[in-house]
PDB file of C-alpha atoms in Angstrom:
ATOM      1  CA  UNK A   1     -21.131 -13.203 -20.220  1.00  0.00           C
ATOM      2  CA  UNK A   2     -21.315 -16.639 -21.805  1.00  0.00           C
ATOM      3  CA  UNK A   3     -18.682 -15.622 -24.365  1.00  0.00           C
ATOM      4  CA  UNK A   4     -16.149 -15.060 -21.576  1.00  0.00           C
ATOM      5  CA  UNK A   5     -16.498 -18.670 -20.496  1.00  0.00           C
ATOM      6  CA  UNK A   6     -15.703 -19.835 -24.030  1.00  0.00           C
ATOM      7  CA  UNK A   7     -12.254 -18.242 -23.974  1.00  0.00           C
ATOM      8  CA  UNK A   8      -9.187 -20.443 -23.705  1.00  0.00           C
ATOM      9  CA  UNK A   9      -7.842 -20.845 -20.161  1.00  0.00           C
ATOM     10  CA  UNK A  10      -4.580 -19.112 -21.095  1.00  0.00           C
ATOM     11  CA  UNK A  11      -6.496 -16.038 -22.306  1.00  0.00           C
ATOM     12  CA  UNK A  12      -8.599 -15.986 -19.131  1.00  0.00           C
ATOM     13  CA  UNK A  13      -5.437 -16.273 -17.047  1.00  0.00           C
ATOM     14  CA  UNK A  14      -3.833 -13.340 -18.903  1.00  0.00           C
ATOM     15  CA  UNK A  15      -6.908 -11.154 -18.338  1.00  0.00           C
ATOM     16  CA  UNK A  16      -6.914 -11.982 -14.624  1.00  0.00           C
ATOM     17  CA  UNK A  17      -3.145 -11.406 -14.289  1.00  0.00           C
ATOM     18  CA  UNK A  18      -3.495  -7.928 -15.794  1.00  0.00           C
ATOM     19  CA  UNK A  19      -6.501  -7.177 -13.564  1.00  0.00           C
ATOM     20  CA  UNK A  20      -4.658  -8.332 -10.427  1.00  0.00           C
ATOM     21  CA  UNK A  21      -1.677  -6.148 -11.309  1.00  0.00           C
ATOM     22  CA  UNK A  22      -4.017  -3.197 -11.896  1.00  0.00           C
ATOM     23  CA  UNK A  23      -5.595  -3.759  -8.474  1.00  0.00           C
ATOM     24  CA  UNK A  24      -2.126  -3.888  -6.891  1.00  0.00           C
ATOM     25  CA  UNK A  25      -0.962  -0.714  -8.623  1.00  0.00           C
ATOM     26  CA  UNK A  26      -4.185   1.110  -7.760  1.00  0.00           C
ATOM     27  CA  UNK A  27      -3.871   0.049  -4.094  1.00  0.00           C
ATOM     28  CA  UNK A  28      -0.428   1.689  -4.071  1.00  0.00           C
ATOM     29  CA  UNK A  29      -1.643   4.895  -5.690  1.00  0.00           C
ATOM     30  CA  UNK A  30      -4.742   5.276  -3.534  1.00  0.00           C
ATOM     31  CA  UNK A  31      -2.912   4.575  -0.271  1.00  0.00           C
ATOM     32  CA  UNK A  32      -0.932   7.755  -0.967  1.00  0.00           C
ATOM     33  CA  UNK A  33      -3.689   9.937  -2.449  1.00  0.00           C
ATOM     34  CA  UNK A  34      -7.172   8.930  -1.326  1.00  0.00           C
ATOM     35  CA  UNK A  35      -8.472  10.197   2.015  1.00  0.00           C
ATOM     36  CA  UNK A  36     -10.983   7.311   2.104  1.00  0.00           C
ATOM     37  CA  UNK A  37      -8.202   4.750   1.628  1.00  0.00           C
ATOM     38  CA  UNK A  38      -5.976   6.420   4.221  1.00  0.00           C
ATOM     39  CA  UNK A  39      -8.847   6.317   6.724  1.00  0.00           C
ATOM     40  CA  UNK A  40      -9.533   2.641   5.953  1.00  0.00           C
ATOM     41  CA  UNK A  41      -5.870   1.692   6.367  1.00  0.00           C
ATOM     42  CA  UNK A  42      -5.320   3.771   9.531  1.00  0.00           C
ATOM     43  CA  UNK A  43      -6.012   0.867  11.901  1.00  0.00           C
ATOM     44  CA  UNK A  44      -3.931  -1.713  10.048  1.00  0.00           C
ATOM     45  CA  UNK A  45      -0.819  -3.222  11.630  1.00  0.00           C
ATOM     46  CA  UNK A  46       2.422  -2.070  10.071  1.00  0.00           C
ATOM     47  CA  UNK A  47       3.904  -4.864   7.947  1.00  0.00           C
ATOM     48  CA  UNK A  48       0.582  -6.613   7.239  1.00  0.00           C
ATOM     49  CA  UNK A  49       0.697  -8.625   4.039  1.00  0.00           C
ATOM     50  CA  UNK A  50      -2.385  -9.519   2.086  1.00  0.00           C
ATOM     51  CA  UNK A  51      -2.911 -11.463  -1.099  1.00  0.00           C
ATOM     52  CA  UNK A  52      -5.526 -11.959  -3.762  1.00  0.00           C
ATOM     53  CA  UNK A  53      -5.491 -14.962  -6.073  1.00  0.00           C
ATOM     54  CA  UNK A  54      -7.231 -17.727  -7.952  1.00  0.00           C
ATOM     55  CA  UNK A  55      -7.384 -21.414  -7.038  1.00  0.00           C
ATOM     56  CA  UNK A  56      -6.016 -23.955  -7.650  1.00  0.00           C
ATOM     57  CA  UNK A  57      -2.869 -22.651  -9.376  1.00  0.00           C
ATOM     58  CA  UNK A  58      -4.048 -19.415 -10.922  1.00  0.00           C
ATOM     59  CA  UNK A  59      -2.352 -16.060 -10.735  1.00  0.00           C
ATOM     60  CA  UNK A  60      -2.070 -14.181  -7.456  1.00  0.00           C
ATOM     61  CA  UNK A  61      -0.538 -10.992  -6.073  1.00  0.00           C
ATOM     62  CA  UNK A  62       0.734  -9.910  -2.668  1.00  0.00           C
ATOM     63  CA  UNK A  63       0.640  -6.435  -1.177  1.00  0.00           C
ATOM     64  CA  UNK A  64       2.020  -5.064   2.075  1.00  0.00           C
ATOM     65  CA  UNK A  65       0.912  -2.220   4.299  1.00  0.00           C
ATOM     66  CA  UNK A  66       3.910  -0.462   5.819  1.00  0.00           C
ATOM     67  CA  UNK A  67       4.653   3.111   6.778  1.00  0.00           C
ATOM     68  CA  UNK A  68       1.097   4.238   6.141  1.00  0.00           C
ATOM     69  CA  UNK A  69       1.145   3.018   2.536  1.00  0.00           C
ATOM     70  CA  UNK A  70       0.442  -0.094   0.524  1.00  0.00           C
ATOM     71  CA  UNK A  71       3.237  -1.531  -1.578  1.00  0.00           C
ATOM     72  CA  UNK A  72       2.665  -3.974  -4.423  1.00  0.00           C
ATOM     73  CA  UNK A  73       5.134  -6.814  -3.793  1.00  0.00           C
ATOM     74  CA  UNK A  74       4.390  -8.673  -6.997  1.00  0.00           C
ATOM     75  CA  UNK A  75       2.983 -11.911  -8.300  1.00  0.00           C
ATOM     76  CA  UNK A  76       2.491 -14.918  -6.073  1.00  0.00           C
ATOM     77  CA  UNK A  77       1.447 -15.306  -2.453  1.00  0.00           C
ATOM     78  CA  UNK A  78       4.364 -14.200  -0.291  1.00  0.00           C
ATOM     79  CA  UNK A  79       3.898 -14.980   3.400  1.00  0.00           C
ATOM     80  CA  UNK A  80       0.495 -13.266   3.532  1.00  0.00           C
ATOM     81  CA  UNK A  81      -1.348 -12.675   6.809  1.00  0.00           C
ATOM     82  CA  UNK A  82      -4.609 -13.042   4.895  1.00  0.00           C
ATOM     83  CA  UNK A  83      -5.441 -14.190   1.379  1.00  0.00           C
ATOM     84  CA  UNK A  84      -8.697 -14.113  -0.523  1.00  0.00           C
ATOM     85  CA  UNK A  85      -8.881 -16.678  -3.285  1.00  0.00           C
ATOM     86  CA  UNK A  86     -11.408 -17.037  -6.069  1.00  0.00           C
ATOM     87  CA  UNK A  87     -12.319 -20.699  -6.361  1.00  0.00           C
ATOM     88  CA  UNK A  88     -11.807 -20.732 -10.133  1.00  0.00           C
ATOM     89  CA  UNK A  89     -10.783 -18.503 -13.024  1.00  0.00           C
ATOM     90  CA  UNK A  90     -14.352 -17.982 -14.244  1.00  0.00           C
ATOM     91  CA  UNK A  91     -15.453 -16.585 -10.873  1.00  0.00           C
ATOM     92  CA  UNK A  92     -12.495 -14.197 -10.923  1.00  0.00           C
ATOM     93  CA  UNK A  93     -13.345 -13.103 -14.472  1.00  0.00           C
ATOM     94  CA  UNK A  94     -16.890 -12.205 -13.458  1.00  0.00           C
ATOM     95  CA  UNK A  95     -15.566  -9.868 -10.775  1.00  0.00           C
ATOM     96  CA  UNK A  96     -12.592  -8.444 -12.678  1.00  0.00           C
ATOM     97  CA  UNK A  97     -14.661  -7.664 -15.764  1.00  0.00           C
ATOM     98  CA  UNK A  98     -17.283  -5.852 -13.702  1.00  0.00           C
ATOM     99  CA  UNK A  99     -20.085  -8.355 -14.210  1.00  0.00           C
ATOM    100  CA  UNK A 100     -20.365  -9.205 -10.529  1.00  0.00           C
ATOM    101  CA  UNK A 101     -19.441  -7.459  -7.321  1.00  0.00           C
ATOM    102  CA  UNK A 102     -17.034  -9.004  -4.828  1.00  0.00           C
ATOM    103  CA  UNK A 103     -19.820  -9.154  -2.234  1.00  0.00           C
ATOM    104  CA  UNK A 104     -21.964 -11.210  -4.636  1.00  0.00           C
ATOM    105  CA  UNK A 105     -19.033 -13.538  -5.355  1.00  0.00           C
ATOM    106  CA  UNK A 106     -18.607 -14.090  -1.616  1.00  0.00           C
ATOM    107  CA  UNK A 107     -22.330 -14.726  -1.071  1.00  0.00           C
ATOM    108  CA  UNK A 108     -22.327 -17.241  -3.928  1.00  0.00           C
ATOM    109  CA  UNK A 109     -19.342 -19.035  -2.325  1.00  0.00           C
ATOM    110  CA  UNK A 110     -17.037 -18.185  -5.226  1.00  0.00           C
ATOM    111  CA  UNK A 111     -14.266 -17.126  -2.828  1.00  0.00           C
ATOM    112  CA  UNK A 112     -12.295 -18.639   0.041  1.00  0.00           C
ATOM    113  CA  UNK A 113     -10.407 -16.881   2.819  1.00  0.00           C
ATOM    114  CA  UNK A 114      -7.129 -18.082   4.260  1.00  0.00           C
ATOM    115  CA  UNK A 115      -6.094 -16.271   7.413  1.00  0.00           C
ATOM    116  CA  UNK A 116      -7.640 -13.872   9.905  1.00  0.00           C
ATOM    117  CA  UNK A 117     -11.285 -13.137   9.057  1.00  0.00           C
ATOM    118  CA  UNK A 118     -11.043  -9.637  10.567  1.00  0.00           C
ATOM    119  CA  UNK A 119      -8.133  -8.845   8.245  1.00  0.00           C
ATOM    120  CA  UNK A 120     -10.108 -10.263   5.324  1.00  0.00           C
ATOM    121  CA  UNK A 121     -13.066  -7.969   6.028  1.00  0.00           C
ATOM    122  CA  UNK A 122     -10.739  -4.969   6.269  1.00  0.00           C
ATOM    123  CA  UNK A 123      -9.127  -6.045   2.997  1.00  0.00           C
ATOM    124  CA  UNK A 124     -12.531  -6.275   1.293  1.00  0.00           C
ATOM    125  CA  UNK A 125     -13.479  -2.765   2.440  1.00  0.00           C
ATOM    126  CA  UNK A 126     -10.182  -1.411   1.090  1.00  0.00           C
ATOM    127  CA  UNK A 127     -10.673  -3.326  -2.163  1.00  0.00           C
ATOM    128  CA  UNK A 128     -14.119  -1.767  -2.554  1.00  0.00           C
ATOM    129  CA  UNK A 129     -12.403   1.628  -2.533  1.00  0.00           C
ATOM    130  CA  UNK A 130      -9.936   0.415  -5.172  1.00  0.00           C
ATOM    131  CA  UNK A 131     -12.752  -0.908  -7.369  1.00  0.00           C
ATOM    132  CA  UNK A 132     -14.672   2.369  -7.049  1.00  0.00           C
ATOM    133  CA  UNK A 133     -11.659   4.243  -8.406  1.00  0.00           C
ATOM    134  CA  UNK A 134     -10.650   1.602 -10.965  1.00  0.00           C
ATOM    135  CA  UNK A 135     -13.999   0.959 -12.639  1.00  0.00           C
ATOM    136  CA  UNK A 136     -15.973   3.580 -14.575  1.00  0.00           C
ATOM    137  CA  UNK A 137     -18.986   5.022 -12.773  1.00  0.00           C
ATOM    138  CA  UNK A 138     -21.544   3.418 -15.090  1.00  0.00           C
ATOM    139  CA  UNK A 139     -20.325  -0.023 -13.915  1.00  0.00           C
ATOM    140  CA  UNK A 140     -20.783   0.719 -10.201  1.00  0.00           C
ATOM    141  CA  UNK A 141     -24.430  -0.460 -10.105  1.00  0.00           C
ATOM    142  CA  UNK A 142     -23.820  -4.223 -10.242  1.00  0.00           C
ATOM    143  CA  UNK A 143     -20.525  -3.990  -8.343  1.00  0.00           C
ATOM    144  CA  UNK A 144     -21.756  -2.393  -5.130  1.00  0.00           C
ATOM    145  CA  UNK A 145     -24.686  -2.799  -2.796  1.00  0.00           C
ATOM    146  CA  UNK A 146     -24.720   1.007  -2.608  1.00  0.00           C
ATOM    147  CA  UNK A 147     -22.739   2.679  -5.399  1.00  0.00           C
ATOM    148  CA  UNK A 148     -20.197   5.162  -3.988  1.00  0.00           C
ATOM    149  CA  UNK A 149     -20.671   8.862  -4.542  1.00  0.00           C
ATOM    150  CA  UNK A 150     -17.571  10.701  -5.705  1.00  0.00           C
ATOM    151  CA  UNK A 151     -17.114  14.413  -5.248  1.00  0.00           C
ATOM    152  CA  UNK A 152     -14.815  16.666  -7.240  1.00  0.00           C
ATOM    153  CA  UNK A 153     -11.761  15.799  -5.106  1.00  0.00           C
ATOM    154  CA  UNK A 154     -12.330  12.054  -5.538  1.00  0.00           C
ATOM    155  CA  UNK A 155     -12.839  12.500  -9.294  1.00  0.00           C
ATOM    156  CA  UNK A 156      -9.511  14.343  -9.509  1.00  0.00           C
ATOM    157  CA  UNK A 157      -7.756  11.594  -7.522  1.00  0.00           C
ATOM    158  CA  UNK A 158      -9.377   9.012  -9.809  1.00  0.00           C
ATOM    159  CA  UNK A 159      -8.285  10.872 -12.964  1.00  0.00           C
ATOM    160  CA  UNK A 160      -4.711  11.160 -11.716  1.00  0.00           C
ATOM    161  CA  UNK A 161      -4.547   7.492 -10.719  1.00  0.00           C
ATOM    162  CA  UNK A 162      -6.020   6.371 -14.053  1.00  0.00           C
ATOM    163  CA  UNK A 163      -3.480   8.470 -15.960  1.00  0.00           C
ATOM    164  CA  UNK A 164      -0.648   6.830 -14.007  1.00  0.00           C
ATOM    165  CA  UNK A 165      -2.090   3.298 -14.177  1.00  0.00           C
ATOM    166  CA  UNK A 166      -0.594   2.287 -17.570  1.00  0.00           C
ATOM    167  CA  UNK A 167       2.895   3.269 -16.413  1.00  0.00           C
ATOM    168  CA  UNK A 168       2.366   1.368 -13.163  1.00  0.00           C
ATOM    169  CA  UNK A 169       1.256  -1.712 -15.094  1.00  0.00           C
ATOM    170  CA  UNK A 170       4.355  -1.585 -17.275  1.00  0.00           C
ATOM    171  CA  UNK A 171       6.774  -1.141 -14.376  1.00  0.00           C
ATOM    172  CA  UNK A 172       5.112  -3.809 -12.226  1.00  0.00           C
ATOM    173  CA  UNK A 173       4.452  -6.410 -14.957  1.00  0.00           C
ATOM    174  CA  UNK A 174       7.734  -8.194 -14.258  1.00  0.00           C
ATOM    175  CA  UNK A 175       7.370  -8.314 -10.441  1.00  0.00           C
TER     176      UNK A 175
END
């Protein structure tokens, strides 16, 4: 963990930018394929925008829920109804490299919320689903209070999403 903090800021920023794009792409994929994600998003208002980023001027991404699906809008905060910000790049790295769960980052005051707290909690629950599908199972222990159990159907959805992820990263890198 200490070695991560020794990296140059530009390298840290690149790692976080790639991770944020991966989260955005995976949100898109899972909103179409995962029953758990569909159930979590069912109560969301159509057109809701949410963002995830790093303070003070770090990378960020915006997503929008519309028509029963999440769409990755691209880099930057774009008129978001709610945004969750990591307070610095090192805190974001801990979460995006699987060394710390998002709930632990929140408890340790490594994040800040801008917008409706109810929306933020719904966003966190949806992000937990994304993380469960994005990270390998052996990393789930430190990332979740209770590691999710995935059946055969969820494993197939995960495999399909992971196969498509590199293409999604390439196509969405310029957004």
